[in-house]
Amino acid sequence: MDISTNAGAHMVAPDTFSLLDTRQARTLVRERLRALGLSDLIDDGELVASELVANAVLHGSGCTGVEVEGVEGGARIEVADRSRTAPVVGMGSQDAMTGRGLRLVGQLARRWGVESRLDGKVVWAEVGQPLPDGAAPSAADLVSGGNDRPAGTTRKRFHVVLGEVPTDLLLAAKYHVDDVVREFALAATGASTGITATVPPHLQSLINTVAYRFSEARESIKRQALTAARRGASHTRLELELDAQTADAGEDYLVALDTVDGYCRAARLLTLETPPQHRVFRRWYVEELIVQVRALASGETPRPPQSFEDRLLQEIDRVAAAQRIAERSARLFEVASALAGADSPEAVADAVLDQGAAALGASGGGLVLASNADRLIVPRTVGYDEAVVARLRSESRDADLPAAVVLRTGESVWIESRLERDMRYPELVELEPATVSVCAVPLEVQGRRLGALRFSFNEPRLFDEDERRFVLTLAAQSAQALERAQLQHSRIDISRRLQRSLLPPTILAIPGVEAAAFYHPLGDGVDVGGDFYDLWKLDDNFYAIAVGDVAGTGPEAAAFTARVRYSLRALTLLDADVGPTMERLNHALLTSNAEGIKGERFCTVIFGTVRSHGDRLEVVLASGGHPYPFIRRADGSVEEVVLGGTLLGIFTEPEVVVVHRTLGPGDRLVLYTDGVIEARDKAGRMFDAAGVRAQLSDAQAGGTARATVERLQDAVMDHVGGELADDMAALVLRVGRDGADSDSG
């Protein structure tokens, strides 16, 4: 820092004063006051110097010097800056973070003022013994002091009149911008001294534009607002003297402040985003200023400025239009969200009719579907009484009614008046006597006409382009959702048919044995699962049983399930020996994979044979990596039949362990898939084999095989809250004197 010493004065002249320079200025003032023998003025002098330097940084385009000299009864502190515009002493406000410094200077200094220079100005303040009353200028005097014209300018200036604006709004808007300028200036000065991070070039350019590019017009407006406020005037008449370059500066200023608002919304600045009323005022006065300055600079007479009130009315119209668009966009979003999960025509109608009727202000609405039948299909309506709905559903496809015509022709119908209704659709008068206007549009997807969407109105309605686009968009979304729902329905139907083909239609009756089974698909049943059960006859009193689970879901898994099930049946035609049959099945699955079946396929299976000997049942079982079965004895004891075994379709030499068990009267064999034990509740806990054992151990677990199956199925569904993440199956054999209860689920 260069310090030049004059008689009785110290001058500091940095290029740009910063926060660190402010502290050095305080040091300078302290040392100089001591040298002048005025140590009792150090506290006031340091504070005054700090505030004047901060004001130069924030509002004077940078501090260019600090000077301290002794005067009669005290000391004079001078701070120079680059701007010839006099400082504006703000009024006390909780909304403004700036302006307090100069008011503080006014309280501490015995007098202070402003002196213009060719290269800027000097703001000075004296501290020391009080002066006689009336010897110090008031804040109001300082507001009108100085020169609004930038230093050294000789450019031609133009008188611009903007008209009257509410004073309170002017002050609030100016305080907000001052807060932005303050934050930017602090960021710039902090970065220049290393106190804060370096300001990126694009942000530095933004700071310069907001803080300095348009400061002349901004400070002039603030000065006029403060003058009016001190007079108690409710409105301020804005008149400015500006040069031609102000127009370009104004355009840059608007762009810069819009960018600043983006930083505020992203919480990158402490200052809040510009309030809506301030933004309207800013755009009005800057845009009007630009128009007038450019016209005057071109030698033309500018058009009369648009009044602020007219601009507000214009903004209200614009906001109202935007609000309508936003409301309808929100409605469309709500419809799209609801339609995303709609899996039936009724669900589609629920989503589109409620939102559509509310957005349009319709008295009623309905969704009509095409069909091969002679009558219209109406899955749902809103706003129509039962008589109207019944008439709609009883009408012929050839009826002379808007929806029926749309279904036949594919052309939209827009009826806007009672006269047009009576001329074009006389049948509508009897059907809906209160209806005056109607719109009906087709629901089409890729050239296929699925139905029609209609809305009724009890007053004349002119359907403008915006409303027509809204209705047509509703129809397009509904048509796509209807197509998805129809495809979903077809897919579920096909999946269920395919699943049924993978299971025996009924459980084969075994003399002296009750048999029951269940299969429960996952989710909504769209995807075919890989779980299966089977029971077939080998010879007199000799039967085969199987329960298995194929990896994956969908058509490929279904095909593999069929391969496993029918391979087992075919293999037992040659030899029903359990162990060798499992090995031959494994070989067949390995061969299928090797021959290019899409994806590696494997499964878990329990295969066994049962032979009836009067009131006893001889059971032979082997497992290929499948969950172990349970035997529930007539005395209530429960045994888990531990089987070894490895997955089938993976290993060339699988592990196969064969076990033998004998069941007596009342005993039951329970086989199930991993969908039962791996079913999870909301907390992620599995039902597990312990859950199966608990159900079988319960004293209420006796009864028929069917009762055992239903008890197990209900327990699993209760555990998962009614929603399975995998399919599941189970097969139960109970030794009894009557096989009449044999059943499948």
PDB file of C-alpha atoms in Angstrom, residues 240-397:
ATOM      1  CA  LEU A 240     -34.434  11.164 -15.128  1.00  0.00           C
ATOM      2  CA  GLU A 241     -31.613  12.749 -17.118  1.00  0.00           C
ATOM      3  CA  LEU A 242     -29.861   9.967 -19.007  1.00  0.00           C
ATOM      4  CA  ASP A 243     -27.472   9.499 -21.927  1.00  0.00           C
ATOM      5  CA  ALA A 244     -27.994   7.190 -24.896  1.00  0.00           C
ATOM      6  CA  GLN A 245     -25.777   4.431 -23.464  1.00  0.00           C
ATOM      7  CA  THR A 246     -28.271   3.929 -20.648  1.00  0.00           C
ATOM      8  CA  ALA A 247     -30.526   1.969 -23.013  1.00  0.00           C
ATOM      9  CA  ASP A 248     -27.904  -0.722 -23.667  1.00  0.00           C
ATOM     10  CA  ALA A 249     -26.999  -0.736 -19.979  1.00  0.00           C
ATOM     11  CA  GLY A 250     -30.668  -1.272 -19.111  1.00  0.00           C
ATOM     12  CA  GLU A 251     -30.937  -4.324 -21.351  1.00  0.00           C
ATOM     13  CA  ASP A 252     -27.807  -5.833 -19.800  1.00  0.00           C
ATOM     14  CA  TYR A 253     -29.116  -4.994 -16.334  1.00  0.00           C
ATOM     15  CA  LEU A 254     -32.401  -6.872 -16.891  1.00  0.00           C
ATOM     16  CA  VAL A 255     -30.599  -9.943 -18.208  1.00  0.00           C
ATOM     17  CA  ALA A 256     -28.148  -9.836 -15.310  1.00  0.00           C
ATOM     18  CA  LEU A 257     -30.862  -9.603 -12.648  1.00  0.00           C
ATOM     19  CA  ASP A 258     -32.768 -12.505 -14.222  1.00  0.00           C
ATOM     20  CA  THR A 259     -29.540 -14.495 -13.947  1.00  0.00           C
ATOM     21  CA  VAL A 260     -29.155 -13.353 -10.331  1.00  0.00           C
ATOM     22  CA  ASP A 261     -32.643 -14.666  -9.584  1.00  0.00           C
ATOM     23  CA  GLY A 262     -31.508 -18.036 -10.891  1.00  0.00           C
ATOM     24  CA  TYR A 263     -28.645 -18.011  -8.370  1.00  0.00           C
ATOM     25  CA  CYS A 264     -31.109 -17.041  -5.618  1.00  0.00           C
ATOM     26  CA  ARG A 265     -33.501 -19.870  -6.483  1.00  0.00           C
ATOM     27  CA  ALA A 266     -30.600 -22.314  -6.388  1.00  0.00           C
ATOM     28  CA  ALA A 267     -29.621 -20.967  -2.926  1.00  0.00           C
ATOM     29  CA  ARG A 268     -26.223 -19.826  -4.254  1.00  0.00           C
ATOM     30  CA  LEU A 269     -26.783 -16.355  -2.742  1.00  0.00           C
ATOM     31  CA  LEU A 270     -27.954 -15.201   0.665  1.00  0.00           C
ATOM     32  CA  THR A 271     -30.321 -12.660  -0.906  1.00  0.00           C
ATOM     33  CA  LEU A 272     -33.800 -13.969  -1.674  1.00  0.00           C
ATOM     34  CA  GLU A 273     -35.228 -14.115  -5.204  1.00  0.00           C
ATOM     35  CA  THR A 274     -36.852 -10.927  -6.514  1.00  0.00           C
ATOM     36  CA  PRO A 275     -40.490 -10.706  -5.327  1.00  0.00           C
ATOM     37  CA  PRO A 276     -43.004 -10.799  -8.226  1.00  0.00           C
ATOM     38  CA  GLN A 277     -44.204  -7.203  -7.749  1.00  0.00           C
ATOM     39  CA  HIS A 278     -40.606  -5.936  -7.785  1.00  0.00           C
ATOM     40  CA  ARG A 279     -39.886  -7.868 -10.977  1.00  0.00           C
ATOM     41  CA  VAL A 280     -42.920  -6.326 -12.710  1.00  0.00           C
ATOM     42  CA  PHE A 281     -41.826  -2.833 -11.645  1.00  0.00           C
ATOM     43  CA  ARG A 282     -38.236  -3.439 -12.742  1.00  0.00           C
ATOM     44  CA  ARG A 283     -39.169  -4.669 -16.181  1.00  0.00           C
ATOM     45  CA  TRP A 284     -41.671  -1.836 -16.640  1.00  0.00           C
ATOM     46  CA  TYR A 285     -39.396   1.052 -15.752  1.00  0.00           C
ATOM     47  CA  VAL A 286     -36.283  -0.295 -17.507  1.00  0.00           C
ATOM     48  CA  GLU A 287     -38.150  -1.222 -20.685  1.00  0.00           C
ATOM     49  CA  GLU A 288     -39.976   2.126 -20.796  1.00  0.00           C
ATOM     50  CA  LEU A 289     -36.708   3.935 -20.135  1.00  0.00           C
ATOM     51  CA  ILE A 290     -35.023   2.067 -23.021  1.00  0.00           C
ATOM     52  CA  VAL A 291     -37.829   2.942 -25.452  1.00  0.00           C
ATOM     53  CA  GLN A 292     -37.796   6.649 -24.562  1.00  0.00           C
ATOM     54  CA  VAL A 293     -34.000   7.072 -24.539  1.00  0.00           C
ATOM     55  CA  ARG A 294     -33.579   5.380 -27.920  1.00  0.00           C
ATOM     56  CA  ALA A 295     -36.377   7.421 -29.476  1.00  0.00           C
ATOM     57  CA  LEU A 296     -34.934  10.678 -28.152  1.00  0.00           C
ATOM     58  CA  ALA A 297     -31.418   9.715 -29.221  1.00  0.00           C
ATOM     59  CA  SER A 298     -32.738   9.131 -32.760  1.00  0.00           C
ATOM     60  CA  GLY A 299     -34.393  12.534 -32.863  1.00  0.00           C
ATOM     61  CA  GLU A 300     -37.887  11.091 -32.619  1.00  0.00           C
ATOM     62  CA  THR A 301     -40.704  11.964 -30.285  1.00  0.00           C
ATOM     63  CA  PRO A 302     -41.194   8.955 -28.018  1.00  0.00           C
ATOM     64  CA  ARG A 303     -44.631   7.492 -27.567  1.00  0.00           C
ATOM     65  CA  PRO A 304     -46.309   8.308 -24.257  1.00  0.00           C
ATOM     66  CA  PRO A 305     -44.957   5.933 -21.635  1.00  0.00           C
ATOM     67  CA  GLN A 306     -47.164   3.078 -20.522  1.00  0.00           C
ATOM     68  CA  SER A 307     -48.335   3.820 -16.988  1.00  0.00           C
ATOM     69  CA  PHE A 308     -47.347   1.476 -14.235  1.00  0.00           C
ATOM     70  CA  GLU A 309     -51.022   0.762 -13.533  1.00  0.00           C
ATOM     71  CA  ASP A 310     -51.564  -0.283 -17.165  1.00  0.00           C
ATOM     72  CA  ARG A 311     -48.525  -2.533 -16.947  1.00  0.00           C
ATOM     73  CA  LEU A 312     -49.932  -4.123 -13.789  1.00  0.00           C
ATOM     74  CA  LEU A 313     -53.261  -4.797 -15.527  1.00  0.00           C
ATOM     75  CA  GLN A 314     -51.378  -6.282 -18.474  1.00  0.00           C
ATOM     76  CA  GLU A 315     -49.407  -8.507 -16.082  1.00  0.00           C
ATOM     77  CA  ILE A 316     -52.604  -9.613 -14.354  1.00  0.00           C
ATOM     78  CA  ASP A 317     -54.011 -10.730 -17.708  1.00  0.00           C
ATOM     79  CA  ARG A 318     -50.778 -12.528 -18.510  1.00  0.00           C
ATOM     80  CA  VAL A 319     -50.647 -14.216 -15.114  1.00  0.00           C
ATOM     81  CA  ALA A 320     -54.292 -15.270 -15.401  1.00  0.00           C
ATOM     82  CA  ALA A 321     -53.625 -16.836 -18.793  1.00  0.00           C
ATOM     83  CA  ALA A 322     -50.499 -18.528 -17.467  1.00  0.00           C
ATOM     84  CA  GLN A 323     -52.463 -19.737 -14.454  1.00  0.00           C
ATOM     85  CA  ARG A 324     -55.043 -21.363 -16.713  1.00  0.00           C
ATOM     86  CA  ILE A 325     -52.306 -23.055 -18.687  1.00  0.00           C
ATOM     87  CA  ALA A 326     -50.528 -24.133 -15.505  1.00  0.00           C
ATOM     88  CA  GLU A 327     -53.760 -25.484 -14.028  1.00  0.00           C
ATOM     89  CA  ARG A 328     -54.492 -27.511 -17.134  1.00  0.00           C
ATOM     90  CA  SER A 329     -50.899 -28.695 -17.317  1.00  0.00           C
ATOM     91  CA  ALA A 330     -51.205 -29.803 -13.701  1.00  0.00           C
ATOM     92  CA  ARG A 331     -54.471 -31.575 -14.557  1.00  0.00           C
ATOM     93  CA  LEU A 332     -52.786 -33.339 -17.461  1.00  0.00           C
ATOM     94  CA  PHE A 333     -49.955 -34.362 -15.161  1.00  0.00           C
ATOM     95  CA  GLU A 334     -52.435 -35.731 -12.621  1.00  0.00           C
ATOM     96  CA  VAL A 335     -54.239 -37.604 -15.401  1.00  0.00           C
ATOM     97  CA  ALA A 336     -50.984 -39.016 -16.763  1.00  0.00           C
ATOM     98  CA  SER A 337     -49.941 -40.155 -13.277  1.00  0.00           C
ATOM     99  CA  ALA A 338     -53.293 -41.824 -12.664  1.00  0.00           C
ATOM    100  CA  LEU A 339     -53.386 -43.386 -16.120  1.00  0.00           C
ATOM    101  CA  ALA A 340     -49.925 -44.871 -15.612  1.00  0.00           C
ATOM    102  CA  GLY A 341     -51.435 -47.349 -13.154  1.00  0.00           C
ATOM    103  CA  ALA A 342     -54.845 -47.752 -14.813  1.00  0.00           C
ATOM    104  CA  ASP A 343     -55.360 -51.416 -15.678  1.00  0.00           C
ATOM    105  CA  SER A 344     -59.022 -51.356 -16.764  1.00  0.00           C
ATOM    106  CA  PRO A 345     -61.411 -49.151 -18.771  1.00  0.00           C
ATOM    107  CA  GLU A 346     -63.080 -48.158 -15.499  1.00  0.00           C
ATOM    108  CA  ALA A 347     -59.755 -46.986 -14.033  1.00  0.00           C
ATOM    109  CA  VAL A 348     -58.992 -45.023 -17.212  1.00  0.00           C
ATOM    110  CA  ALA A 349     -62.412 -43.358 -17.049  1.00  0.00           C
ATOM    111  CA  ASP A 350     -61.956 -42.504 -13.362  1.00  0.00           C
ATOM    112  CA  ALA A 351     -58.659 -40.763 -14.076  1.00  0.00           C
ATOM    113  CA  VAL A 352     -59.645 -38.732 -17.110  1.00  0.00           C
ATOM    114  CA  LEU A 353     -63.225 -37.758 -16.327  1.00  0.00           C
ATOM    115  CA  ASP A 354     -62.687 -36.299 -12.857  1.00  0.00           C
ATOM    116  CA  GLN A 355     -59.744 -34.122 -13.882  1.00  0.00           C
ATOM    117  CA  GLY A 356     -61.163 -33.233 -17.299  1.00  0.00           C
ATOM    118  CA  ALA A 357     -64.583 -32.161 -16.027  1.00  0.00           C
ATOM    119  CA  ALA A 358     -63.013 -30.073 -13.250  1.00  0.00           C
ATOM    120  CA  ALA A 359     -60.569 -28.319 -15.595  1.00  0.00           C
ATOM    121  CA  LEU A 360     -63.223 -27.545 -18.209  1.00  0.00           C
ATOM    122  CA  GLY A 361     -66.015 -26.703 -15.782  1.00  0.00           C
ATOM    123  CA  ALA A 362     -68.176 -29.349 -17.460  1.00  0.00           C
ATOM    124  CA  SER A 363     -71.521 -30.373 -15.979  1.00  0.00           C
ATOM    125  CA  GLY A 364     -70.964 -33.998 -17.010  1.00  0.00           C
ATOM    126  CA  GLY A 365     -68.694 -36.349 -18.882  1.00  0.00           C
ATOM    127  CA  GLY A 366     -68.438 -39.925 -20.034  1.00  0.00           C
ATOM    128  CA  LEU A 367     -66.170 -42.483 -21.638  1.00  0.00           C
ATOM    129  CA  VAL A 368     -67.755 -44.567 -24.391  1.00  0.00           C
ATOM    130  CA  LEU A 369     -66.076 -47.666 -25.823  1.00  0.00           C
ATOM    131  CA  ALA A 370     -66.411 -49.303 -29.205  1.00  0.00           C
ATOM    132  CA  SER A 371     -67.582 -52.926 -29.325  1.00  0.00           C
ATOM    133  CA  ASN A 372     -69.030 -55.505 -31.659  1.00  0.00           C
ATOM    134  CA  ALA A 373     -72.330 -55.317 -29.804  1.00  0.00           C
ATOM    135  CA  ASP A 374     -75.182 -53.114 -30.941  1.00  0.00           C
ATOM    136  CA  ARG A 375     -75.188 -51.046 -27.737  1.00  0.00           C
ATOM    137  CA  LEU A 376     -72.664 -48.511 -26.483  1.00  0.00           C
ATOM    138  CA  ILE A 377     -70.296 -49.551 -23.682  1.00  0.00           C
ATOM    139  CA  VAL A 378     -70.103 -46.846 -20.994  1.00  0.00           C
ATOM    140  CA  PRO A 379     -67.661 -47.901 -18.241  1.00  0.00           C
ATOM    141  CA  ARG A 380     -68.132 -44.707 -16.196  1.00  0.00           C
ATOM    142  CA  THR A 381     -69.614 -41.200 -16.216  1.00  0.00           C
ATOM    143  CA  VAL A 382     -69.491 -38.106 -13.986  1.00  0.00           C
ATOM    144  CA  GLY A 383     -72.245 -35.522 -13.458  1.00  0.00           C
ATOM    145  CA  TYR A 384     -75.047 -37.457 -15.220  1.00  0.00           C
ATOM    146  CA  ASP A 385     -78.037 -38.834 -13.335  1.00  0.00           C
ATOM    147  CA  GLU A 386     -78.899 -42.506 -13.523  1.00  0.00           C
ATOM    148  CA  ALA A 387     -81.574 -41.952 -16.164  1.00  0.00           C
ATOM    149  CA  VAL A 388     -79.103 -40.320 -18.563  1.00  0.00           C
ATOM    150  CA  VAL A 389     -76.512 -43.059 -17.955  1.00  0.00           C
ATOM    151  CA  ALA A 390     -79.101 -45.774 -18.546  1.00  0.00           C
ATOM    152  CA  ARG A 391     -80.190 -44.094 -21.800  1.00  0.00           C
ATOM    153  CA  LEU A 392     -76.571 -43.817 -22.948  1.00  0.00           C
ATOM    154  CA  ARG A 393     -75.983 -47.511 -22.316  1.00  0.00           C
ATOM    155  CA  SER A 394     -79.165 -48.472 -24.112  1.00  0.00           C
ATOM    156  CA  GLU A 395     -78.505 -46.363 -27.194  1.00  0.00           C
ATOM    157  CA  SER A 396     -77.587 -48.025 -30.454  1.00  0.00           C
ATOM    158  CA  ARG A 397     -74.212 -47.510 -32.079  1.00  0.00           C
TER     159      ARG A 397
END
